[in-house]
Every structure is written in C-alpha cells, then in structure tokens.
Coordinates of C-alpha atoms in Angstrom, one line a residue:
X1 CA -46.2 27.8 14.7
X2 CA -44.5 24.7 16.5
X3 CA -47.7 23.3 16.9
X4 CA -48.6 23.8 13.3
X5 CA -45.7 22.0 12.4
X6 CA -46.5 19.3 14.5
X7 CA -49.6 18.5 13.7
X8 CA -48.0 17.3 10.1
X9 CA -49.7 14.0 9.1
X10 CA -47.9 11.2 10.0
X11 CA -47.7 10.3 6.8
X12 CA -46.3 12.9 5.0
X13 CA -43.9 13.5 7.4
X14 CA -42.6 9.6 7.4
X15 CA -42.2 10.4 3.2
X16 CA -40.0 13.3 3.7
X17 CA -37.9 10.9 6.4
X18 CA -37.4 8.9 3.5
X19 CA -36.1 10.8 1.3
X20 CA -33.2 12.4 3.5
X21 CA -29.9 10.9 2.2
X22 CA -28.0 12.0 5.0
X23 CA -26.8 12.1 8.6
X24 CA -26.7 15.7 9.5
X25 CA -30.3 16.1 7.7
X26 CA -32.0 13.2 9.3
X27 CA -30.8 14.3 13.1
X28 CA -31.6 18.2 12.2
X29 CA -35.6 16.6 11.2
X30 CA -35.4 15.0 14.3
X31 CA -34.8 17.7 16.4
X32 CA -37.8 20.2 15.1
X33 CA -40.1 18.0 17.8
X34 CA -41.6 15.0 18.9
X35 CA -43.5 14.2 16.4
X36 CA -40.9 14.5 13.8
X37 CA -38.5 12.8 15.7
X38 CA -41.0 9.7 16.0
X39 CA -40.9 9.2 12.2
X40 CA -37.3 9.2 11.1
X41 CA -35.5 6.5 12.6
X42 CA -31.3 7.0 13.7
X43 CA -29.4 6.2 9.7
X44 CA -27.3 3.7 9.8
X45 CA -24.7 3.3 7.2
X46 CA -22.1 1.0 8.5
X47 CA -21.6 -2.3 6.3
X48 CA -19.3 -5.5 7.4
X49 CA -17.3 -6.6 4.4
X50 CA -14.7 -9.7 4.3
X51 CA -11.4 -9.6 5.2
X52 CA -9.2 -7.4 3.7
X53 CA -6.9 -9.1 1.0
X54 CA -5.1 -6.4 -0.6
X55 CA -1.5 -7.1 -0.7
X56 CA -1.4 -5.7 2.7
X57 CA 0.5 -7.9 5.2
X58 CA -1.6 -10.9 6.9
X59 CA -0.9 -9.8 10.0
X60 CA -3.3 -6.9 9.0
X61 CA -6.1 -9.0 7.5
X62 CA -9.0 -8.2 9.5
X63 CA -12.6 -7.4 9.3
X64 CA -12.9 -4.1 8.1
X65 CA -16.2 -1.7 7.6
X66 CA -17.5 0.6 5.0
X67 CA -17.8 4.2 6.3
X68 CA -19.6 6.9 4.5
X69 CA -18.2 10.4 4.9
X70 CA -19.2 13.7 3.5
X71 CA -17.6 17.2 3.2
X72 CA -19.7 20.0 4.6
X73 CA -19.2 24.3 4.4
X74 CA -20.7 24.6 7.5
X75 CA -22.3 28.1 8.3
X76 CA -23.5 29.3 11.4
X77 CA -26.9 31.1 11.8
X78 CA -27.0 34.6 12.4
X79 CA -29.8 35.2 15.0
X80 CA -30.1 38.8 13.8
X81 CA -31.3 39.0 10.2
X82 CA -30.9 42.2 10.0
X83 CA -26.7 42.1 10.8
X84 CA -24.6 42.8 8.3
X85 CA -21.7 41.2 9.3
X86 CA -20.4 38.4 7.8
X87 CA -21.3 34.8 8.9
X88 CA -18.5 32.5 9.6
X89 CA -18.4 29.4 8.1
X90 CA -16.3 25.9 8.1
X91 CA -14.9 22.9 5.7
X92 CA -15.7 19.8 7.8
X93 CA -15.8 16.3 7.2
X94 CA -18.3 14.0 8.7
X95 CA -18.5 10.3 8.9
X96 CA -21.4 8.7 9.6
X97 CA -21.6 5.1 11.5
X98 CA -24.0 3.0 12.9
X99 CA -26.5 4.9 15.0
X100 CA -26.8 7.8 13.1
X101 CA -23.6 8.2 15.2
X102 CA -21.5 11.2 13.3
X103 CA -17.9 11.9 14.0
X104 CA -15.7 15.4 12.8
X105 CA -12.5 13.3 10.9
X106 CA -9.6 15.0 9.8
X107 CA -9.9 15.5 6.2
X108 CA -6.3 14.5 5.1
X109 CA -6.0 11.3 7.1
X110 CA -9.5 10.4 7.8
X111 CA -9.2 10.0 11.5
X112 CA -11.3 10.9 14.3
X113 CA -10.7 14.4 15.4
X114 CA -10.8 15.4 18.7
X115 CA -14.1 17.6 19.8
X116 CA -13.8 19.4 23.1
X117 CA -18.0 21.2 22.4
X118 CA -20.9 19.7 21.4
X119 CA -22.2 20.8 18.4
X120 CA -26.0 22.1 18.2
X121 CA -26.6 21.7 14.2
X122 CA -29.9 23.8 14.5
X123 CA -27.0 26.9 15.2
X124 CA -25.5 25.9 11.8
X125 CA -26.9 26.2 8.1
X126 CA -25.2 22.9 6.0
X127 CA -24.2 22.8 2.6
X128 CA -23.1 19.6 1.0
X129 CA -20.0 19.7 -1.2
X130 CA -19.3 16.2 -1.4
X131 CA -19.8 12.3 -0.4
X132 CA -17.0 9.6 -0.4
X133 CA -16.6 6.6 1.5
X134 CA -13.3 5.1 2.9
X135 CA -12.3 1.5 5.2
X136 CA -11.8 1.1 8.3
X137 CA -10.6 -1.8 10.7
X138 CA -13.3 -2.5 13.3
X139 CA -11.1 -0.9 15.9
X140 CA -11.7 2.6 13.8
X141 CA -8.8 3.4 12.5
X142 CA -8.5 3.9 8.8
X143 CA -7.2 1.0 6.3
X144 CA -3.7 1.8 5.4
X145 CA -2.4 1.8 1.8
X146 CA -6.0 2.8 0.8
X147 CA -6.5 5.3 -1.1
X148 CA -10.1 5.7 -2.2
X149 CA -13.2 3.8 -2.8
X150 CA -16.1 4.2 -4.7
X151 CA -19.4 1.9 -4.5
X152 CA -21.8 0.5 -7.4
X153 CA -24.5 0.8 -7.1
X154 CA -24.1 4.4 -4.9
X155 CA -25.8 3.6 -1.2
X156 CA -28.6 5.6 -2.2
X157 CA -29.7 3.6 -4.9
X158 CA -28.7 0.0 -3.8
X159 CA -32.0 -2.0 -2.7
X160 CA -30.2 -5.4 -1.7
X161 CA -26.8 -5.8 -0.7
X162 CA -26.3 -9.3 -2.9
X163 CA -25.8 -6.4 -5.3
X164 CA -23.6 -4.4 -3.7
X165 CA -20.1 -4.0 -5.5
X166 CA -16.6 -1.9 -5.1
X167 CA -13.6 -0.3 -6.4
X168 CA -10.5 0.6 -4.5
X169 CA -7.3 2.5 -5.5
X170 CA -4.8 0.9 -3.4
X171 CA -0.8 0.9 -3.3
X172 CA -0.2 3.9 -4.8
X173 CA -2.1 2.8 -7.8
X174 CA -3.3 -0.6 -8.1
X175 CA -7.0 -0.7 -8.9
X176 CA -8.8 -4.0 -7.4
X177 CA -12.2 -5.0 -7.3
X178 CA -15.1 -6.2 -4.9
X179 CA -18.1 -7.6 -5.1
X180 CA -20.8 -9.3 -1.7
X181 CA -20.1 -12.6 -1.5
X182 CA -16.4 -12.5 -2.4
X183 CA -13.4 -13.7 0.2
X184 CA -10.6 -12.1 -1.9
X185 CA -10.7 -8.9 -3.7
X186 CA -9.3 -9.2 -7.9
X187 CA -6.8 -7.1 -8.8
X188 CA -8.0 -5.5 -12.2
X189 CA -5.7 -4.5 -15.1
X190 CA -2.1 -5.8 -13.7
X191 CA 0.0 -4.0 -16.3
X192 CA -1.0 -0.7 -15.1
X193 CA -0.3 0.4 -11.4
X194 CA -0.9 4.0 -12.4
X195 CA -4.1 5.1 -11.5
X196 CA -4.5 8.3 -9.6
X197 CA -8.5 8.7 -9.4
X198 CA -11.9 7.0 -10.1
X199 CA -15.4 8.4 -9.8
X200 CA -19.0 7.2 -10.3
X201 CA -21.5 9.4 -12.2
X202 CA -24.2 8.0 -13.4
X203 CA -23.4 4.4 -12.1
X204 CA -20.8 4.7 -14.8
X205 CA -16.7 4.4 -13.5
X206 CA -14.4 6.3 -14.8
X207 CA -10.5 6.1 -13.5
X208 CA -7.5 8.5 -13.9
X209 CA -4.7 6.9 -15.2
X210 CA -1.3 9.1 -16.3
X211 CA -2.4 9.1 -19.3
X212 CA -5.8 10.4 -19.2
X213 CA -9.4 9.5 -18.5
X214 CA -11.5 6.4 -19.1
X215 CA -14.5 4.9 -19.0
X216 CA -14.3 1.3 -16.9
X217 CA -16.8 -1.5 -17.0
X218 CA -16.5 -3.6 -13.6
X219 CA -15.7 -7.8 -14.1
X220 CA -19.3 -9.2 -14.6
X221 CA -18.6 -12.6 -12.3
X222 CA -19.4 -14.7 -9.9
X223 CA -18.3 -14.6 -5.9
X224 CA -15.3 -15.6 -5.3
X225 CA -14.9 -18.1 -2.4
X226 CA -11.5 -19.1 -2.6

C-alpha cells in the first residue's frame, strides 16, 4: 500500500501541497514518504512589520513579527479499532514560525511552553477549532498591551503583501490600524476606548464595543511615512 501511495503523480500530489493551510497538516503530508515529502516545501508564516508605535514606551519600540497560531483538540490514535475505551484528547495551541517550525504556547499568555517529549503527530488525529494571530518582538516574547489582531486580507487569501493590512485591540481598548508600507500605526475612532473584540468573516470587520456589535470599514489611505 506505501508504494501505491507513492507512486502518486507528482503532480497531483504538488496540488494537494497547495492547498494545505496549515502547519500541522503540511508536516503530517510530509511524513507519509519521500515522495510526498519532496513536493510540499517547510510553511513559512513569519512576516517583518515596522516598528511598533502603539503608545507603548520607546524604549520598547522594536521590530516586531506576525505569528500565526491555531487552537487544536488534539486526539490520540487508538491502534486497536476494535477498543472501546475512550480516546484521550487535548486543547493546544500552536504557533507556527519560519520553517514550518511549530511551538506548543500557553493559551492565556501566548508564550512558549516548555516540551520535555517530542511529539509524533502521525500518533495524533487533529481537529481545528480555531486560527488567530498575535505580535511578537524578535526576541519571541509576546507584545505587551496587545490584545488581539486580525489581518485583511486573511493570510490565506492575500497574493502580495503591498496589500497586506491590520487591526489591533490595544490598551485595554484602543483600536488602531496598519497597513505595508506604514511607519506608524493610526489610532481609529479616538472617542471610544471601549472595544472588547473584532473578527473577520468574510473579509468584513466587525468589533465589540460595550455597546454592541458593528460592522467596520478599515481607512482607505495611503502609507504613512512619517
């Protein structure tokens, strides 16, 4: 059978490649064989963005990276099909850097978690629950005072990075704005510091206020470079 599988046109097996969106599924095609492995390249997610101006302290202003994380139930195989006991299974967050490197974070502060065993994902059955991504200062450790960001257009569906744009929830509240090409983030609506949430669906915003919830059309403008 692992021949069969391996004897996959080259072809065919370079579309499916393509069409994995994530970490954990790219390095589980590349462990079924060589072949397999030959045709889906390591992901790399990792994206340098300016410094970071957002009312933090200068001192802080450094470059700082985009990390893409995703919340997993992760099951572990039973080798006996027949069993009737019941498989375990795990919450756990993964971040995925440069590399196709991934990293177990702690789900509440985003840090690297410590992992004493290596992990062999062909013992474990994945179920995606959720993607997100979050900053980081080059040294890895998580941006401070952040606390979420969502991307437009999603990785998935951005071709060119001239196009790539951001929102942040930042200081318990403040809601600023990115876009490539700008030094200094803007600081959108400056009479509300109340927002709680913000989601894309669709590649439509929408943001939690106390109040309720609202549609939000990001500034349509050109880089800032001062």
């Amino acid at each position: 059978m692992m021949s069969r599988w391996a004897d996959l046109p080259k072809e065919l097996l370079e579309m499916i490649s393509k069409s994995l969106d994530s970490g954990v599924d790219a390095l589980r095609f590349r462990a079924v064989c060589t072949s397999w492995r030959c045709s889906a390249s390591l992901p790399s997610f990792d994206q340098e963005i300016p410094p970071l101006l957002l009312m933090l302290p200068q001192s802080n202003s450094a470059d700082s990276v985009l990390l893409r994380t995703t919340v997993w139930r992760m099951e572990l195989v039973r080798k006996d099909p027949n069993s009737s006991s019941l498989s375990k299974s795990w919450l756990v967050k993964v971040g995925e850097s440069k590399y196709g490197k991934l990293h177990l974070l702690n789900p509440l502060t985003n840090q690297k978690a410590d992992a004493a065993t290596s992990l062999d994902f062909l013992d474990f059955k994945f179920v995606r629950l959720s993607k997100a991504v979050f900053l980081k200062w080059s040294r890895r450790f998580p941006v401070f005072g952040i606390n979420k960001v969502v991307l437009f257009p999603m990785p998935a569906s951005c071709s060119n990075i001239d196009e790539f744009g951001m929102l942040a929830i930042y200081h318990e509240g403040k809601l600023g704005y990115w876009r490539s090409g700008d030094v200094h983030w803007t600081l959108l609506d400056d009479k509300n510091f109340q927002y709680d949430d913000i989601i894309v669906r669709k590649d439509q915003f929408y943001v939690i206020d106390r109040w309720g919830t609202k549609k939000l059309e990001p500034p349509n403008q050109e880089p800032k470079e001062q």
